[in-house]
mmCIF file of C-alpha atoms and ligand atoms in Angstrom:
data_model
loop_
_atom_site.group_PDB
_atom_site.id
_atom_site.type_symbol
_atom_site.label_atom_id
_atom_site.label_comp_id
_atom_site.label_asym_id
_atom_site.label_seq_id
_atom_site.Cartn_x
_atom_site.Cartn_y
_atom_site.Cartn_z
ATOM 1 C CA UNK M 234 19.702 -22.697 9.679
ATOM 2 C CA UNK M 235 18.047 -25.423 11.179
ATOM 3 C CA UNK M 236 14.351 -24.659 10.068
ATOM 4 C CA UNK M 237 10.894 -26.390 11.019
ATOM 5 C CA UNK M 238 7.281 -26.030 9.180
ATOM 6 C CA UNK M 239 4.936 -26.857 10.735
ATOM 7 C CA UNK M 240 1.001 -27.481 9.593
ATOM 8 C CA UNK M 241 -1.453 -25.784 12.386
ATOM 9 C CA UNK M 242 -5.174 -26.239 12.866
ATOM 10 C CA UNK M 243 -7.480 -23.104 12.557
ATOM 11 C CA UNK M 244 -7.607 -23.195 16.027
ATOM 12 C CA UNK M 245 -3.654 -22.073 16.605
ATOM 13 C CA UNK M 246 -3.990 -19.299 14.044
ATOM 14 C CA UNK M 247 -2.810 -16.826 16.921
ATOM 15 C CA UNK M 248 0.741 -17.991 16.318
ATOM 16 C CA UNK M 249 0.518 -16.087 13.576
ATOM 17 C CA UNK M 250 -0.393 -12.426 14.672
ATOM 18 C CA UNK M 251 2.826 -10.803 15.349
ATOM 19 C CA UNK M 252 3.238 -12.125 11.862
ATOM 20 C CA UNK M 253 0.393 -10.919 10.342
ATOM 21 C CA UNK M 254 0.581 -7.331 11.424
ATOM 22 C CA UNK M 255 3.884 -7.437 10.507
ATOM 23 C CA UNK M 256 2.639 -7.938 6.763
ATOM 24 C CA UNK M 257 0.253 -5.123 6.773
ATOM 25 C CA UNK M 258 2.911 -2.814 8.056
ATOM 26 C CA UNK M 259 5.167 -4.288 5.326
ATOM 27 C CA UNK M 260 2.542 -3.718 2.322
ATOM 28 C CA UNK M 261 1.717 -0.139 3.968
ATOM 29 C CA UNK M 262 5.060 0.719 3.768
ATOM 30 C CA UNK M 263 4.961 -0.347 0.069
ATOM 31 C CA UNK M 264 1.765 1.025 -1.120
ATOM 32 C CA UNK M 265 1.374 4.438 -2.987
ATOM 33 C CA UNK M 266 -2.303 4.016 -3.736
ATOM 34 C CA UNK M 267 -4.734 4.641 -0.715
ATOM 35 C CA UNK M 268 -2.299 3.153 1.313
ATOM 36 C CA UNK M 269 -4.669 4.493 4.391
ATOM 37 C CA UNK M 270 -7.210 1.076 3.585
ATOM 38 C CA UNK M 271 -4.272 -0.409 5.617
ATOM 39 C CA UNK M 272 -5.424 1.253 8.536
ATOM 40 C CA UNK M 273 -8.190 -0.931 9.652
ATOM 41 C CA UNK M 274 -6.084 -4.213 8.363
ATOM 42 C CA UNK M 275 -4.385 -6.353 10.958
ATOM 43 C CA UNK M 276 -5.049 -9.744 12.083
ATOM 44 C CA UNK M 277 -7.892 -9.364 14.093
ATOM 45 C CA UNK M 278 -9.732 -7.814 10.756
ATOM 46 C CA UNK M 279 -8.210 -9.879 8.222
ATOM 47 C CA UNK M 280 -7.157 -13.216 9.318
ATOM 48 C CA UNK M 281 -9.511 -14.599 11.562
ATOM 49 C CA UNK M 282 -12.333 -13.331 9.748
ATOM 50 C CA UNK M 283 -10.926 -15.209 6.860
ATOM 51 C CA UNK M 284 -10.183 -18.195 8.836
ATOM 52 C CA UNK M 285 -13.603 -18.469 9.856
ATOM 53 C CA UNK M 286 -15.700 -18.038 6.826
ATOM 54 C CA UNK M 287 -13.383 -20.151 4.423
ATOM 55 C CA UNK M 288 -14.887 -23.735 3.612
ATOM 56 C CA UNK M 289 -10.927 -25.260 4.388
ATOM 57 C CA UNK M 290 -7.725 -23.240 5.529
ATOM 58 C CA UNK M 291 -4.268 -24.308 5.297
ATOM 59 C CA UNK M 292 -1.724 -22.771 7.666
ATOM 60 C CA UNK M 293 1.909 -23.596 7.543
ATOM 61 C CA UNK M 294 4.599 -21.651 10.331
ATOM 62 C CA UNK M 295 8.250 -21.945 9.695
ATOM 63 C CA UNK M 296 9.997 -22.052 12.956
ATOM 64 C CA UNK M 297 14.119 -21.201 14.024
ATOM 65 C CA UNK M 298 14.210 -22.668 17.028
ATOM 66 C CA UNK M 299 11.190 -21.037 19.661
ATOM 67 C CA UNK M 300 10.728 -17.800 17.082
ATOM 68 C CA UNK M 301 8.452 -17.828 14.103
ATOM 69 C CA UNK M 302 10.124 -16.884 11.360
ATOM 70 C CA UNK M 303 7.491 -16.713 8.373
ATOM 71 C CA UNK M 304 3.916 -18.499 7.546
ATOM 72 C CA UNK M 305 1.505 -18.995 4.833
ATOM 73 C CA UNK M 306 -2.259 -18.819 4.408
ATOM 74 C CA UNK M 307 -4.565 -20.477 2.083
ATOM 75 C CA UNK M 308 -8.234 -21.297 1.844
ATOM 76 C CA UNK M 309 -10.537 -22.249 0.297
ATOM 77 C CA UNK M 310 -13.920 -20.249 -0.631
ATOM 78 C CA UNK M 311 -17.363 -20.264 -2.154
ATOM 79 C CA UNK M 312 -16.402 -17.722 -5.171
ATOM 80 C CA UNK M 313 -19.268 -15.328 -4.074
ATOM 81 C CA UNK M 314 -17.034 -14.744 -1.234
ATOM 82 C CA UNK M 315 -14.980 -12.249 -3.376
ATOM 83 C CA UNK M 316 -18.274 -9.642 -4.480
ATOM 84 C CA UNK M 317 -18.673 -8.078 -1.601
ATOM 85 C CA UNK M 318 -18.836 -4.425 -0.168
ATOM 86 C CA UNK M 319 -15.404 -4.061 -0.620
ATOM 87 C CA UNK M 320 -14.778 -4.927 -3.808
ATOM 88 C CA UNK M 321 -15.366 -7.746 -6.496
ATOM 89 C CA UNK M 322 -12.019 -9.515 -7.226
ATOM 90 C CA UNK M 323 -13.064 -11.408 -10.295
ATOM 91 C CA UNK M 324 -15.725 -12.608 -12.424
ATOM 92 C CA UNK M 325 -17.572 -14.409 -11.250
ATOM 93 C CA UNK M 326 -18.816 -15.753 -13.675
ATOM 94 C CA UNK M 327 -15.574 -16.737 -15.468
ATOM 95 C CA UNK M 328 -15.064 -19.241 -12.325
ATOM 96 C CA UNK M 329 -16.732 -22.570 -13.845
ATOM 97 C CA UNK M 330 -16.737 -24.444 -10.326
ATOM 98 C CA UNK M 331 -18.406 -23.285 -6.768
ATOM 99 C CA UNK M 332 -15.470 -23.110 -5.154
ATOM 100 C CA UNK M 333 -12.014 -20.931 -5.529
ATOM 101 C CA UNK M 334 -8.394 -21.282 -4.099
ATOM 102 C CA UNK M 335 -6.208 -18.195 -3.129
ATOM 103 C CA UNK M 336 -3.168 -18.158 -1.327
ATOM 104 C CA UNK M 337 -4.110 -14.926 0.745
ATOM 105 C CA UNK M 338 -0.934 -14.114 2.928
ATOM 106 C CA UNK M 339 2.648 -15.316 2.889
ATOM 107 C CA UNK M 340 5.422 -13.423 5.159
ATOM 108 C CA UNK M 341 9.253 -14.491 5.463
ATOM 109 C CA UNK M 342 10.663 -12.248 8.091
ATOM 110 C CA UNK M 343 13.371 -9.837 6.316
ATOM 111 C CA UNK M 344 16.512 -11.598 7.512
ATOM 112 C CA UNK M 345 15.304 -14.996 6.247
ATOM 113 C CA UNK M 346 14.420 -13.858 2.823
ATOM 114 C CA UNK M 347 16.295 -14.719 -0.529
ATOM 115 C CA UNK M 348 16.929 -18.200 1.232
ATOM 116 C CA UNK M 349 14.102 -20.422 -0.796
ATOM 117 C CA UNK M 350 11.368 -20.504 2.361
ATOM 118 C CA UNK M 351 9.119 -18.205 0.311
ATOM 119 C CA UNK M 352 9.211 -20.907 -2.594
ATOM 120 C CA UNK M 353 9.031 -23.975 -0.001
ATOM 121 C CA UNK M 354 5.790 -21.942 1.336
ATOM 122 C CA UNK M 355 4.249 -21.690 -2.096
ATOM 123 C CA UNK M 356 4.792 -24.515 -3.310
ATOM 124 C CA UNK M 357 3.099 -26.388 -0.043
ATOM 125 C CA UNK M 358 0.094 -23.980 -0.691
ATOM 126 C CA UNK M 359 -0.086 -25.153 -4.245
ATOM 127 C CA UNK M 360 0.169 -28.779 -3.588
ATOM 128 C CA UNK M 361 -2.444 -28.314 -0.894
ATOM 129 C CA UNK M 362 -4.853 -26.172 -3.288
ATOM 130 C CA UNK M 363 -4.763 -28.135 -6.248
ATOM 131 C CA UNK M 364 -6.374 -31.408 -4.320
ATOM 132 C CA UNK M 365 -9.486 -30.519 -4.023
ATOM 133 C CA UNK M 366 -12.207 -31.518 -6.912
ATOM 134 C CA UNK M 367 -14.272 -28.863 -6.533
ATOM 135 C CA UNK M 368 -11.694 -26.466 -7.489
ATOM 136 C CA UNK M 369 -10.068 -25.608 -10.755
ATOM 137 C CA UNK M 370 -8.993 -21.605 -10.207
ATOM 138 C CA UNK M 371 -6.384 -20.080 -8.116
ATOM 139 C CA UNK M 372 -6.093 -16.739 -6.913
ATOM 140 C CA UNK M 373 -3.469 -14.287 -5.461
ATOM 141 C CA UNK M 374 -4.235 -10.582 -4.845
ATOM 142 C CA UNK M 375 -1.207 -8.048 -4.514
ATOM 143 C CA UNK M 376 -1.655 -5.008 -3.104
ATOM 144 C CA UNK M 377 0.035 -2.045 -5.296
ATOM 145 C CA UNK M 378 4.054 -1.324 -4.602
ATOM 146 C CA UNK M 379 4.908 -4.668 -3.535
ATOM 147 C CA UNK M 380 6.681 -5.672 -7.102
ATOM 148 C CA UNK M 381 8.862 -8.137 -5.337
ATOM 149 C CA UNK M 382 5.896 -10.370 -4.210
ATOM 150 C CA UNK M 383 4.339 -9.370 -8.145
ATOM 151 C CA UNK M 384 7.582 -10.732 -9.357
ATOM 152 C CA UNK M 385 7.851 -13.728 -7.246
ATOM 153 C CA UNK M 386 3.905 -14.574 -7.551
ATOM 154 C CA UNK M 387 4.687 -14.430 -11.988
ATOM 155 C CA UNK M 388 7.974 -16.493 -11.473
ATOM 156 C CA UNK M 389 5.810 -19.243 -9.608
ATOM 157 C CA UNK M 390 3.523 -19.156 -12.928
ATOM 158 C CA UNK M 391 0.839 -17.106 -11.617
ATOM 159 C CA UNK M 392 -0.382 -14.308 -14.021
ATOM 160 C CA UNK M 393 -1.665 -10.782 -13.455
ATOM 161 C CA UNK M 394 -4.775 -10.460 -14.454
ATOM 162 C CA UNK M 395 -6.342 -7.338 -13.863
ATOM 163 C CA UNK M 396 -6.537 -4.466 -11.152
ATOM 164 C CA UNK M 397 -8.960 -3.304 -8.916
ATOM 165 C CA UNK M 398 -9.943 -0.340 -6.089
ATOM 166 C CA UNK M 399 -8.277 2.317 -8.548
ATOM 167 C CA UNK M 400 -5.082 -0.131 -8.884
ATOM 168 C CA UNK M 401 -4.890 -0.603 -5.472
ATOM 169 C CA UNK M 402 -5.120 -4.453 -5.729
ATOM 170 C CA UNK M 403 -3.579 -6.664 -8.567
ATOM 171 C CA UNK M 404 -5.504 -9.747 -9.171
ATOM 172 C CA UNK M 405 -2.903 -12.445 -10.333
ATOM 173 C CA UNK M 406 -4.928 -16.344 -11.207
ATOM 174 C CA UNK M 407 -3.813 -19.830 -12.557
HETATM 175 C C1 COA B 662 7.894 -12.531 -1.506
HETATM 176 C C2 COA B 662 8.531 -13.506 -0.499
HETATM 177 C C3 COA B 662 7.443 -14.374 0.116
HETATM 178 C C4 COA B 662 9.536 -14.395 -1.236
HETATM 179 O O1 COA B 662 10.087 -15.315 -0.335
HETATM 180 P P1 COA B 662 11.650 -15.615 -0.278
HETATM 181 O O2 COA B 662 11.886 -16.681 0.729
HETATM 182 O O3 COA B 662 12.385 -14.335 -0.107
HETATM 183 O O4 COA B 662 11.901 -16.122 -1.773
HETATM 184 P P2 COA B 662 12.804 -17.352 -2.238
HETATM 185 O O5 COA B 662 14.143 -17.245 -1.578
HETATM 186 O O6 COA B 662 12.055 -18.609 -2.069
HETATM 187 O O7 COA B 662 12.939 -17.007 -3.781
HETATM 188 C C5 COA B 662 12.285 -17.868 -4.647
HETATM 189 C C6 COA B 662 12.650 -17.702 -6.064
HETATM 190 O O8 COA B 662 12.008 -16.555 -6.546
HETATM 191 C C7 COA B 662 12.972 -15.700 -7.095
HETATM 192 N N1 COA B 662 12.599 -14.372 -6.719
HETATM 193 C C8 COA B 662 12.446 -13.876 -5.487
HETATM 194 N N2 COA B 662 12.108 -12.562 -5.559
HETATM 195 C C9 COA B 662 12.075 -12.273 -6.874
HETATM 196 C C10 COA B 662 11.830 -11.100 -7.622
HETATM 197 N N3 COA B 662 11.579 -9.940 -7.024
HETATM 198 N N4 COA B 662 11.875 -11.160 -8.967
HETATM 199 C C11 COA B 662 12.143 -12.312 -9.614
HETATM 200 N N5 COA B 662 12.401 -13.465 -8.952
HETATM 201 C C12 COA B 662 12.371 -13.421 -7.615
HETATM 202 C C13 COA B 662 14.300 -16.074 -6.501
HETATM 203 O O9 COA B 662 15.334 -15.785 -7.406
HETATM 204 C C14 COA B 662 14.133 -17.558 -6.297
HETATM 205 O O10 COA B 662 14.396 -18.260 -7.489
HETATM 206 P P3 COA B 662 15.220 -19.650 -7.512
HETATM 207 O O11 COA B 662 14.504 -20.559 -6.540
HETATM 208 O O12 COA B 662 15.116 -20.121 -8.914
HETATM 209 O O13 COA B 662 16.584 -19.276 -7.079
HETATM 210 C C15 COA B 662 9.311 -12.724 0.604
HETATM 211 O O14 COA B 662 10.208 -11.851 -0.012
HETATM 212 C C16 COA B 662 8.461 -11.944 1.580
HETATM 213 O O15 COA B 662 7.998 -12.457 2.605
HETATM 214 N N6 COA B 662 8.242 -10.657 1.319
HETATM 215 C C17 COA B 662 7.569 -9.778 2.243
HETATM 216 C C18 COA B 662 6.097 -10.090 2.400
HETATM 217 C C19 COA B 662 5.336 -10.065 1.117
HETATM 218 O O16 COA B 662 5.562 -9.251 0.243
HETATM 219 N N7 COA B 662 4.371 -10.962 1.017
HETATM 220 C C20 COA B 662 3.516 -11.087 -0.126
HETATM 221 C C21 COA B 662 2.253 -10.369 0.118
HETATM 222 S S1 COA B 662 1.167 -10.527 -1.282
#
């Protein structure tokens, strides 16, 4: 496999929407809690929403030749960012600095899996996140059923922390 990742700007985040739908349909498919909040969860709700209220994003794509093959997303956000309508993710108050890191979506198309692009992914995310001053507390959020990306995310070092929306989300940090 001849593989290339590539770094994109927040303006070329629609690369990634065949992608991104493809990893709601994938957690859907996993979830036995509410798995109807999926409904209304696609790109056009969840990433470029995201991508435009972060304070920084990081996008990598991992390309086999012309087709995109898997990608990761992480940003950076002002920790009130996770109280909201939906739900509150975390403490806030147990976050000493403004800011807070997550990596919010990863997605290795199924035929590429098990080959180590997952861990090159997260461990560019990580060595993006941890850069930044103003930030000293990383997030992940797993939605429930997916206990191969639980797995992965507590084999990386991440730990689960709590659940939330009836266990609908896990809450892993660092
Ligand atoms: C989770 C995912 C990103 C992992 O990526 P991947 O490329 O398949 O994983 P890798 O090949 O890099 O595996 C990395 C390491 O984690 C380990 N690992 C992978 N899955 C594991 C599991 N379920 N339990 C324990 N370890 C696991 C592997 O053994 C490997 O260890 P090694 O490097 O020491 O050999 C990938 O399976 C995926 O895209 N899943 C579908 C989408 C998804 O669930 N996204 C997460 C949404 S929160």
């Amino acid at each position: 496999m001849d593989l290339i990742y590539e770094i994109i700007s927040d303006e070329e985040i629609e690369t990634c929407r065949d992608l991104c739908n493809e990893l709601m349909t994938f957690q859907k498919s996993k979830a036995h809690i509410t798995p109807e909040l999926f409904n209304h969860m696609n790109f056009d709700t969840r990433m470029v929403p995201s991508v435009k209220n972060a304070i920084r994003n990081y996008i990598v794509i991992v390309k086999d030749g012309e087709k995109i093959i898997a990608y990761v997303y992480s940003n950076i956000s002002p920790k009130e960012a996770y109280s909201n309508n939906f739900a509150t993710f975390f403490d806030i108050a147990s976050v000493r600095k403004k800011n807070v890191g997550c990596l919010s979506q990863i997605y290795i198309k199924d035929e590429y899996r098990q080959f180590g692009i997952g861990s090159k992914l997260f461990d560019m995310s990580m060595d993006w996140l941890v850069q930044f001053d103003d930030v000293e507390d990383y997030f992940i959020y797993v939605s429930n059923g997916n206990d191969n990306a639980l797995e992965f995310y507590k084999y990386k070092g991440f730990t689960v922390r709590h659940t939330i929306l009836d266990g609908f989300i896990t809450v892993l940090r660092k």
